[in-house]
Amino acid sequence: MTTLMNIQTPYPSMDDARLAHRARADPEAFAELYHRHVKSVYRYHLAHTGNVKDAEDLTSQTFMAALEGIRSYRGTGPYITWLMGIASRKRSRFFRGNRLEVPLDAALHIPTPSLPTDKAAARRLQMDQVLNALRNISRDRAEAVILCFFCELNFVEAGLVLGKSEAAVKMLISRGLHDLRTRTSLALEVDYE
Amino acid sequence: MTCEPEHPLHWKWIMNKDLLNQIPADEQRIASTLYSMGEDMKVSPNFEWELETQLIDAAITRTQPVEGWHTKILAPMGWVLFAICSVYMLNWIVRSLPPEQPTAGSASSPEISFESNVRAGNICKGTLAASHNFSVSLTNQNKTGFVTLDEHETIGELRSFSWSPNGQQLAIVGNTTGQGNIYLTDSASNILQPVLSNSEVGYMMGVTWSQNGDRLIAWGLQNKATVYLFNKDGTGFTALDLPVEIFETPQFAPGNESILFYGADSSFDGLFQAMVNGSQLRMISNLVEDEASFAWSPDGSRLAYMEMDRNLGEARLVLEEFDKGGKVVIASLPIPKGSGSSIPSSANLIWSPDGKALVFEFGRGITDRAIYLAYADGTGLVKLADSAHAPAISADGNCLAYISNKQVFLMDLTSTPLSSTTAPSMLLANLPVGRSIAAFQLDKLAWGSGTNPAPRQP
């Protein structure tokens, strides 16, 4: 077993495209890409499934598929958009397989030991509301909100994943935020701190 | 709207300033809250460690060559087989070719003739402007390449542009660290001159000219329900507040008393018309869904727009006699049915200079997008180019410029029959690389007039 956990990879300053090219033959390059993007992929799946176990399973599948298909990444667009494309397909397959979207419960991983219990509970409730609301608004809007705010893609990158223009993504975001605000009632008006 | 340090989520605002700057002010709070929620979605360290271990093991297994006699012999055998097959295939192709026929008449093929005419400046006169990857470029004098404006990048990004009605001056949207301005080209040197002296309009998205070329209208993201009107020398600045959000650069209607734009009120999105004094808002169609999907005919009598009817499952190109109110559908294309379905988008709807045809792009991604020509009398719809976008028709109506695979092509629109397989095309030039990656939907081509002075060679 080999692990690079907590080991500084030799490519901290190399851009994603060059890393991806190198990752065809160099496991450490792929590890660096993994470190850079695991958070975005995980959040994407968690936002869609609302369940830590499924999110982890889909994150694993996404990175395994990325490793298998790394040669097919040509560097014509940002690596993160290519990766999120894989994540999107894995998510589609997951929900196509007649698996109902799991209701949110205590499975959400919110490690906030420093917070008082009531505040942590309020936080969980709020996230519960938001993720539920995301499932009930238009798919395109929810996807744009998740990509930009949870996965931290910019509008251009989200547009590349969604196959839409930057302006269209901005429109989706604007509508999505409006929908969330109405569907989550006052939940989001409270400071999330 | 700028970031306010005293905000309780200050560190978030700094971290995502660029993104937040592009979000309307009234949505920034909820946006910040979502960011904070994202931060709480932490990956379990155990899971991260285990997955990394699995990935590294899998990667090492993949990259280790399998040593064995069969692997050593298979590759050379494959190459030998490939070479033999290639020789046989080449031999067969050469034998099956018909004997070469002498060309009757002119020694040059139609394609070469079209290209020669373009290069010689006999047709398709005028400068072709291109915006790509947040830069704007103009064709050089011989139309063999592009010259990039603001080469030294004194402006952060050049987002879009609009030719003046006489085709001699460019208005360009430039943004530097979230603050936008409109820049005009100097007719002699193409140096960019800022129009607004004290620009506080935030990130700008687009600009268009009034039909007499005296005024400009622009819009930005800081307040999406506001458009900015001003004279081309920057005077007469007016911020016009509208009761709807704007999603695409407005255009002046003929007479310059009203504007049209793609936007949304609390219930619908669609194509709206508003008077420039802010009164009399009306919706023209709630089936218009895309940007750049409406255009005035050259004589200003007809408005063309693309409707997406999700119930019927068709995209319709509609012509409306604007004063009389009559509507007619001149072409349609199939789209998936249902309100929740993901449909192709249309963009860059433009008229031919003689008002007899319209050209537009239609499709989902960059590779399955095609350019179509629809005759304004409803007699036909022709696919002109596959895997292409950003169409632009030259002022003489002879050339269609378009982008395909990061290259700019010209098509002879005078050829008959006109189709993607018969019309001669030529490669004009590669697109300039640009400044940073932008979505292909931001790519745009447009022709200036024939008298526009070409820019200096670099």
Coordinates of C-alpha atoms in Angstrom, one line a residue, chain B:
Chain B
M1 CA -21.9 47.7 -5.2
T2 CA -18.6 46.9 -3.5
C3 CA -17.5 44.7 -0.7
E4 CA -18.1 46.1 2.7
P5 CA -15.5 45.1 5.3
E6 CA -17.8 45.5 8.2
H7 CA -20.1 42.7 6.9
P8 CA -20.2 39.8 9.4
L9 CA -19.2 37.4 6.6
H10 CA -16.3 39.6 5.6
W11 CA -13.8 36.8 5.1
K12 CA -16.1 35.1 2.7
W13 CA -16.7 38.3 0.7
I14 CA -13.0 38.8 0.3
M15 CA -12.5 35.2 -0.7
N16 CA -15.1 35.2 -3.4
K17 CA -15.1 38.9 -4.3
D18 CA -15.0 38.3 -8.0
L19 CA -18.0 36.0 -7.9
L20 CA -19.9 38.1 -5.5
N21 CA -19.3 41.2 -7.5
Q22 CA -21.2 39.7 -10.3
I23 CA -24.2 38.8 -8.2
P24 CA -27.0 41.4 -7.8
A25 CA -26.8 43.3 -4.5
D26 CA -30.0 41.9 -3.1
E27 CA -28.8 38.3 -3.6
Q28 CA -25.4 38.7 -2.2
R29 CA -26.4 37.9 1.4
I30 CA -28.0 34.6 0.5
A31 CA -25.0 33.9 -1.8
S32 CA -22.6 34.4 1.2
T33 CA -24.8 32.1 3.3
L34 CA -24.5 29.4 0.7
Y35 CA -20.8 29.7 0.6
S36 CA -20.7 29.2 4.3
M37 CA -22.8 26.2 4.1
G38 CA -20.5 24.8 1.4
E39 CA -17.6 25.3 3.9
D40 CA -19.4 23.0 6.3
M41 CA -19.6 20.2 3.9
K42 CA -16.3 18.8 5.0
V43 CA -14.8 15.7 3.6
S44 CA -14.2 13.1 6.3
P45 CA -10.4 12.8 6.8
N46 CA -10.7 9.0 7.0
F47 CA -12.6 8.8 3.7
E48 CA -10.2 11.2 2.0
W49 CA -7.2 9.2 3.1
E50 CA -8.8 5.8 2.1
L51 CA -9.8 7.0 -1.3
E52 CA -6.4 8.6 -1.9
T53 CA -4.8 5.3 -1.0
Q54 CA -7.0 3.4 -3.4
L55 CA -6.4 5.9 -6.2
I56 CA -2.6 5.8 -5.8
D57 CA -2.6 2.1 -5.8
A58 CA -4.8 2.0 -8.9
A59 CA -2.6 4.6 -10.6
I60 CA 0.6 2.7 -9.8
T61 CA -0.9 -0.5 -11.2
R62 CA -2.0 1.2 -14.3
T63 CA 1.4 2.8 -15.0
Q64 CA 3.5 -0.3 -14.3
P65 CA 4.3 -2.0 -17.6
V66 CA 3.6 -5.7 -17.8
E67 CA 6.8 -7.5 -18.8
G68 CA 6.3 -10.7 -20.7
W69 CA 7.3 -12.3 -24.0
H70 CA 3.9 -11.7 -25.5
T71 CA 3.9 -8.0 -24.8
K72 CA 7.3 -7.7 -26.3
I73 CA 6.3 -9.4 -29.5
L74 CA 2.7 -8.0 -29.8
A75 CA 3.7 -4.4 -30.5
P76 CA 6.1 -5.1 -33.4
M77 CA 3.7 -7.6 -34.9
G78 CA 1.0 -5.0 -34.7
W79 CA 3.1 -2.4 -36.5
V80 CA 4.0 -4.9 -39.2
L81 CA 0.3 -5.8 -39.8
F82 CA -0.6 -2.1 -39.8
A83 CA 2.1 -1.4 -42.5
I84 CA 0.9 -4.2 -44.7
C85 CA -2.7 -3.2 -44.4
S86 CA -1.8 0.5 -45.2
V87 CA 0.1 -0.5 -48.3
Y88 CA -2.8 -2.6 -49.6
M89 CA -5.3 0.1 -48.7
L90 CA -3.3 2.8 -50.5
N91 CA -2.9 0.6 -53.5
W92 CA -6.7 0.0 -53.6
I93 CA -7.5 3.7 -53.3
V94 CA -5.1 4.7 -56.1
R95 CA -6.6 2.1 -58.4
S96 CA -10.1 3.1 -57.6
L97 CA -9.7 6.8 -58.3
P98 CA -11.2 8.0 -61.6
P99 CA -8.8 9.4 -64.2
E100 CA -8.3 13.1 -63.8
Q101 CA -10.5 15.2 -66.1
P102 CA -9.2 18.4 -67.6
T103 CA -11.0 21.4 -66.2
A104 CA -13.2 23.2 -68.6
G105 CA -13.1 27.0 -68.7
S106 CA -11.3 28.7 -65.9
A107 CA -8.3 27.0 -64.5
S108 CA -9.2 27.9 -61.0
S109 CA -11.8 26.2 -58.9
P110 CA -14.7 28.2 -57.5
E111 CA -13.2 28.0 -54.0
I112 CA -10.0 29.6 -55.1
S113 CA -11.9 32.2 -57.0
F114 CA -13.9 33.1 -53.9
E115 CA -10.8 33.3 -51.8
S116 CA -8.9 35.4 -54.4
N117 CA -11.8 37.8 -54.5
V118 CA -11.8 38.1 -50.7
R119 CA -8.0 38.6 -50.5
A120 CA -8.0 41.1 -53.3
G121 CA -10.7 43.1 -51.5
N122 CA -13.3 42.7 -54.3
I123 CA -15.9 41.3 -52.0
C124 CA -16.5 41.1 -48.3
K125 CA -15.0 44.5 -47.8
G126 CA -14.7 46.0 -44.3
T127 CA -13.1 45.0 -41.1
L128 CA -14.2 41.9 -39.3
A129 CA -14.2 42.3 -35.5
A130 CA -14.0 39.3 -33.3
S131 CA -14.4 38.9 -29.5
H132 CA -13.0 35.7 -28.0
N133 CA -11.6 34.9 -24.5
F134 CA -12.1 38.4 -23.2
S135 CA -10.2 40.1 -26.0
V136 CA -11.3 42.0 -29.1
S137 CA -9.5 41.8 -32.4
L138 CA -9.8 43.2 -35.9
T139 CA -8.7 41.7 -39.2
N140 CA -5.6 43.1 -40.8
Q141 CA -5.6 44.8 -44.2
N142 CA -5.0 41.7 -46.2
K143 CA -7.4 39.6 -44.1
T144 CA -4.7 37.1 -43.3
G145 CA -4.9 37.4 -39.6
F146 CA -6.2 39.4 -36.6
V147 CA -4.7 42.4 -34.7
T148 CA -5.7 42.4 -31.1
L149 CA -6.8 45.6 -29.5
D150 CA -5.4 46.8 -26.2
E151 CA -2.5 44.5 -26.8
H152 CA -0.8 45.5 -23.5
E153 CA -3.9 44.6 -21.6
T154 CA -4.3 48.0 -19.8
I155 CA -8.0 47.0 -19.5
G156 CA -8.6 43.8 -17.5
E157 CA -10.9 42.1 -19.9
L158 CA -12.7 43.2 -23.1
R159 CA -16.0 41.4 -22.9
S160 CA -18.0 42.4 -26.0
F161 CA -18.4 45.0 -28.6
S162 CA -20.8 46.7 -31.0
W163 CA -20.1 48.4 -34.3
S164 CA -21.6 51.9 -34.8
P165 CA -24.4 52.0 -37.3
N166 CA -22.1 53.3 -40.0
G167 CA -19.7 50.5 -39.2
Q168 CA -16.7 52.8 -38.5
Q169 CA -16.4 52.9 -34.8
L170 CA -16.4 50.1 -32.2
A171 CA -17.9 50.5 -28.7
I172 CA -16.2 47.9 -26.5
V173 CA -17.2 46.8 -23.0
G174 CA -14.1 46.7 -20.8
N175 CA -13.9 45.6 -17.1
T176 CA -11.0 46.0 -14.8
T177 CA -11.3 44.5 -11.3
G178 CA -15.1 44.5 -11.4
Q179 CA -15.5 48.1 -12.6
G180 CA -16.6 48.5 -16.2
N181 CA -16.5 51.2 -18.8
I182 CA -17.3 51.6 -22.4
Y183 CA -14.4 52.3 -24.8
L184 CA -14.6 53.7 -28.3
T185 CA -12.0 53.1 -31.0
D186 CA -10.4 56.1 -32.4
S187 CA -11.1 56.1 -36.1
A188 CA -7.4 56.7 -37.0
S189 CA -5.5 54.5 -34.6
N190 CA -7.9 52.1 -32.9
I191 CA -6.7 53.3 -29.5
L192 CA -9.4 52.7 -26.9
Q193 CA -10.8 55.8 -25.4
P194 CA -13.0 55.5 -22.2
V195 CA -16.4 57.1 -22.6
L196 CA -17.5 57.4 -19.0
S197 CA -15.2 59.6 -17.0
N198 CA -16.3 58.5 -13.5
S199 CA -17.6 55.0 -14.0
E200 CA -19.4 53.5 -11.0
V201 CA -21.6 51.1 -12.9
G202 CA -19.9 48.0 -11.7
Y203 CA -19.2 45.0 -13.9
M204 CA -20.5 45.7 -17.4
M205 CA -22.0 43.1 -19.7
G206 CA -22.9 44.7 -23.0
V207 CA -23.4 47.8 -25.1
T208 CA -25.3 48.7 -28.2
W209 CA -25.7 51.9 -30.3
S210 CA -28.8 53.9 -31.0
Q211 CA -29.8 53.7 -34.7
N212 CA -28.6 57.2 -35.4
G213 CA -25.2 56.5 -33.8
D214 CA -25.5 59.3 -31.2
R215 CA -26.3 57.4 -28.1
L216 CA -25.2 54.2 -26.4
I217 CA -27.1 51.9 -24.0
A218 CA -25.3 49.6 -21.6
W219 CA -26.1 47.2 -18.8
G220 CA -24.2 45.5 -16.0
L221 CA -24.6 43.0 -13.2
Q222 CA -24.6 45.2 -10.1
N223 CA -28.1 46.2 -10.7
K224 CA -29.7 44.1 -13.3
A225 CA -32.9 46.2 -13.4
T226 CA -31.0 49.2 -14.6
V227 CA -29.8 50.2 -18.0
Y228 CA -27.4 53.1 -18.6
L229 CA -28.0 55.6 -21.5
F230 CA -25.5 58.2 -22.5
N231 CA -24.2 60.1 -25.5
K232 CA -21.1 58.7 -27.2
D233 CA -19.0 61.5 -25.7
G234 CA -20.1 60.4 -22.3
T235 CA -22.5 63.2 -21.6
G236 CA -26.2 62.9 -20.9
F237 CA -25.7 59.9 -18.6
T238 CA -29.0 58.4 -17.4
A239 CA -29.6 55.4 -15.3
L240 CA -33.0 54.0 -16.2
D241 CA -34.6 51.7 -13.6
L242 CA -36.9 49.1 -14.9
P243 CA -39.4 46.9 -13.1
V244 CA -37.8 43.8 -14.6
E245 CA -34.4 42.2 -14.6
I246 CA -32.3 42.3 -17.8
F247 CA -30.5 39.3 -19.0
E248 CA -29.2 40.5 -22.3
T249 CA -28.0 43.8 -23.8
P250 CA -31.0 45.9 -24.8
Q251 CA -31.3 47.2 -28.3
F252 CA -32.9 50.5 -29.4
A253 CA -36.1 50.2 -31.4
P254 CA -36.4 52.2 -34.6
G255 CA -36.9 55.9 -33.6
N256 CA -34.8 55.4 -30.5
E257 CA -37.8 56.0 -28.2
S258 CA -37.9 52.5 -26.8
I259 CA -35.6 49.6 -26.1
L260 CA -36.1 45.9 -26.4
F261 CA -34.4 43.3 -24.2
Y262 CA -34.5 39.8 -22.9
G263 CA -35.4 39.9 -19.2
A264 CA -37.7 38.7 -16.5
D265 CA -40.4 40.0 -14.2
S266 CA -41.5 38.1 -11.1
S267 CA -43.5 35.7 -13.2
F268 CA -42.1 35.3 -16.7
D269 CA -39.0 35.8 -18.7
G270 CA -39.1 36.8 -22.3
L271 CA -38.7 39.6 -24.7
F272 CA -39.7 43.0 -23.3
Q273 CA -40.1 46.5 -24.7
A274 CA -39.8 49.6 -22.5
M275 CA -39.8 53.3 -23.3
V276 CA -36.5 55.0 -22.7
N277 CA -38.3 57.2 -20.1
G278 CA -39.1 54.0 -18.2
S279 CA -42.8 54.0 -19.0
Q280 CA -45.0 51.5 -20.8
L281 CA -43.3 48.2 -20.2
R282 CA -44.8 45.4 -22.3
M283 CA -43.9 41.8 -23.0
I284 CA -43.6 41.0 -26.7
S285 CA -43.2 37.2 -26.2
N286 CA -42.7 35.0 -23.1
L287 CA -41.3 32.2 -25.3
V288 CA -38.1 33.9 -26.0
E289 CA -35.5 32.2 -23.8
D290 CA -32.1 33.0 -25.2
E291 CA -29.7 35.9 -25.4
A292 CA -29.2 37.5 -28.8
S293 CA -32.3 35.9 -30.1
F294 CA -34.0 39.0 -31.6
A295 CA -33.0 41.4 -34.3
W296 CA -34.5 44.3 -36.2
S297 CA -34.7 44.2 -40.0
P298 CA -32.3 46.7 -41.8
D299 CA -35.3 48.9 -42.7
G300 CA -36.5 48.8 -39.1
S301 CA -40.0 47.6 -40.1
R302 CA -39.8 44.0 -38.8
L303 CA -38.6 42.4 -35.6
A304 CA -37.4 38.8 -35.8
Y305 CA -37.1 36.6 -32.7
M306 CA -36.7 33.0 -31.8
E307 CA -39.4 31.4 -29.7
M308 CA -39.0 28.2 -27.8
D309 CA -42.3 26.5 -27.5
R310 CA -41.7 23.7 -25.0
N311 CA -45.3 22.5 -25.1
L312 CA -45.2 21.9 -28.9
G313 CA -41.6 20.9 -28.9
E314 CA -40.4 23.4 -31.5
A315 CA -38.2 26.4 -31.8
R316 CA -39.9 29.0 -34.1
L317 CA -38.4 31.9 -35.9
V318 CA -41.0 34.6 -35.8
L319 CA -41.3 37.8 -37.8
E320 CA -43.4 40.6 -36.5
E321 CA -44.5 43.6 -38.4
F322 CA -43.8 45.8 -35.5
D323 CA -46.2 48.7 -36.2
K324 CA -49.0 46.6 -37.5
G325 CA -48.6 43.8 -35.0
G326 CA -48.9 40.9 -37.5
K327 CA -46.8 37.8 -36.7
V328 CA -45.6 35.0 -39.0
V329 CA -43.5 32.0 -38.4
I330 CA -40.9 31.6 -41.1
A331 CA -39.0 28.6 -39.9
S332 CA -39.0 26.0 -37.1
L333 CA -36.7 23.4 -35.6
P334 CA -37.6 20.5 -33.2
I335 CA -36.7 20.8 -29.5
P336 CA -37.4 18.4 -26.6
K337 CA -40.9 18.8 -25.1
G338 CA -41.7 19.6 -21.5
S339 CA -41.0 22.5 -19.2
G340 CA -38.3 20.7 -17.3
S341 CA -36.4 19.5 -20.4
S342 CA -33.0 20.8 -21.4
I343 CA -33.3 22.4 -24.8
P344 CA -30.8 23.6 -27.3
S345 CA -30.2 27.4 -27.4
S346 CA -30.2 29.8 -30.2
A347 CA -28.1 32.9 -30.5
N348 CA -26.6 35.6 -32.8
L349 CA -29.8 36.1 -34.8
I350 CA -28.9 38.5 -37.6
W351 CA -30.4 39.8 -40.8
S352 CA -28.8 39.9 -44.2
P353 CA -28.2 43.5 -45.3
D354 CA -30.9 43.2 -48.0
G355 CA -33.5 42.0 -45.4
K356 CA -34.2 38.9 -47.4
A357 CA -32.8 36.3 -45.0
L358 CA -31.8 35.7 -41.4
V359 CA -28.9 33.7 -40.0
F360 CA -28.6 32.2 -36.5
E361 CA -26.9 29.5 -34.6
F362 CA -28.7 26.7 -32.9
G363 CA -27.6 23.8 -30.8
R364 CA -26.4 22.6 -27.4
G365 CA -22.6 22.4 -27.1
I366 CA -19.9 23.9 -29.2
T367 CA -19.6 20.8 -31.4
D368 CA -23.3 20.1 -32.1
R369 CA -24.1 23.7 -32.8
A370 CA -24.9 24.6 -36.4
I371 CA -25.5 27.8 -38.4
Y372 CA -28.8 28.1 -40.3
L373 CA -30.2 30.5 -42.8
A374 CA -33.9 31.2 -43.0
Y375 CA -35.5 33.1 -45.9
A376 CA -37.6 35.9 -44.6
D377 CA -40.4 35.1 -47.0
G378 CA -40.7 31.7 -45.3
T379 CA -39.6 29.7 -48.3
G380 CA -36.8 27.7 -46.7
L381 CA -34.4 26.9 -43.9
V382 CA -30.8 25.9 -44.9
K383 CA -28.1 24.5 -42.7
L384 CA -25.0 26.5 -43.6
A385 CA -22.3 25.0 -41.3
D386 CA -21.9 22.3 -38.7
S387 CA -19.9 22.7 -35.5
A388 CA -20.0 26.4 -36.0
H389 CA -21.1 29.5 -34.2
A390 CA -20.9 33.3 -34.1
P391 CA -22.2 34.0 -37.6
A392 CA -21.8 37.4 -39.2
I393 CA -22.8 38.6 -42.7
S394 CA -20.6 41.2 -44.5
A395 CA -22.1 44.5 -45.5
D396 CA -22.2 43.6 -49.1
G397 CA -24.1 40.4 -48.3
N398 CA -21.5 38.2 -50.0
C399 CA -19.8 36.6 -47.1
L400 CA -20.8 34.7 -44.0
A401 CA -18.1 34.7 -41.3
Y402 CA -18.2 32.1 -38.6
I403 CA -16.1 30.3 -36.0
S404 CA -15.4 26.6 -36.1
N405 CA -12.7 24.8 -34.1
K406 CA -11.1 28.1 -33.0
Q407 CA -10.7 29.3 -36.6
V408 CA -12.6 31.9 -38.5
F409 CA -14.1 30.8 -41.9
L410 CA -15.8 32.8 -44.7
M411 CA -18.5 31.2 -46.8
D412 CA -19.7 32.4 -50.2
L413 CA -23.3 33.3 -49.7
T414 CA -23.8 34.0 -53.4
S415 CA -23.3 30.4 -54.4
T416 CA -26.2 28.3 -55.7
P417 CA -27.6 26.1 -54.4
L418 CA -26.7 27.5 -50.9
S419 CA -25.9 24.7 -48.4
S420 CA -23.3 23.5 -46.1
T421 CA -22.0 21.0 -48.7
T422 CA -22.1 23.2 -51.8
A423 CA -21.1 26.7 -50.7
P424 CA -17.4 27.5 -51.0
S425 CA -15.7 28.3 -47.8
M426 CA -12.2 29.5 -46.9
L427 CA -10.2 29.7 -43.8
L428 CA -9.7 33.4 -42.9
A429 CA -7.4 33.0 -39.9
N430 CA -7.1 31.4 -36.5
L431 CA -8.8 33.1 -33.7
P432 CA -6.4 35.0 -31.4
V433 CA -5.8 33.1 -28.2
G434 CA -7.3 35.9 -26.0
R435 CA -6.7 36.6 -22.3
S436 CA -8.4 33.9 -20.3
I437 CA -10.9 31.1 -21.0
A438 CA -14.4 32.3 -21.7
A439 CA -17.4 30.3 -22.7
F440 CA -17.7 29.9 -26.4
Q441 CA -21.1 31.6 -26.2
L442 CA -19.3 34.9 -25.6
D443 CA -17.5 34.6 -29.0
K444 CA -18.8 37.1 -31.5
L445 CA -18.0 38.2 -35.0
A446 CA -19.3 41.4 -36.7
W447 CA -18.4 43.3 -39.9
G448 CA -17.6 46.9 -40.0
S449 CA -18.1 49.0 -43.1
G450 CA -15.8 48.9 -46.1
T451 CA -14.4 52.3 -45.3
N452 CA -13.2 51.4 -41.9
P453 CA -9.5 51.9 -41.6
A454 CA -7.7 48.7 -40.9
P455 CA -5.6 48.6 -37.7
R456 CA -1.9 48.9 -37.6
Q457 CA 0.1 45.8 -38.0
P458 CA 1.8 44.7 -34.8

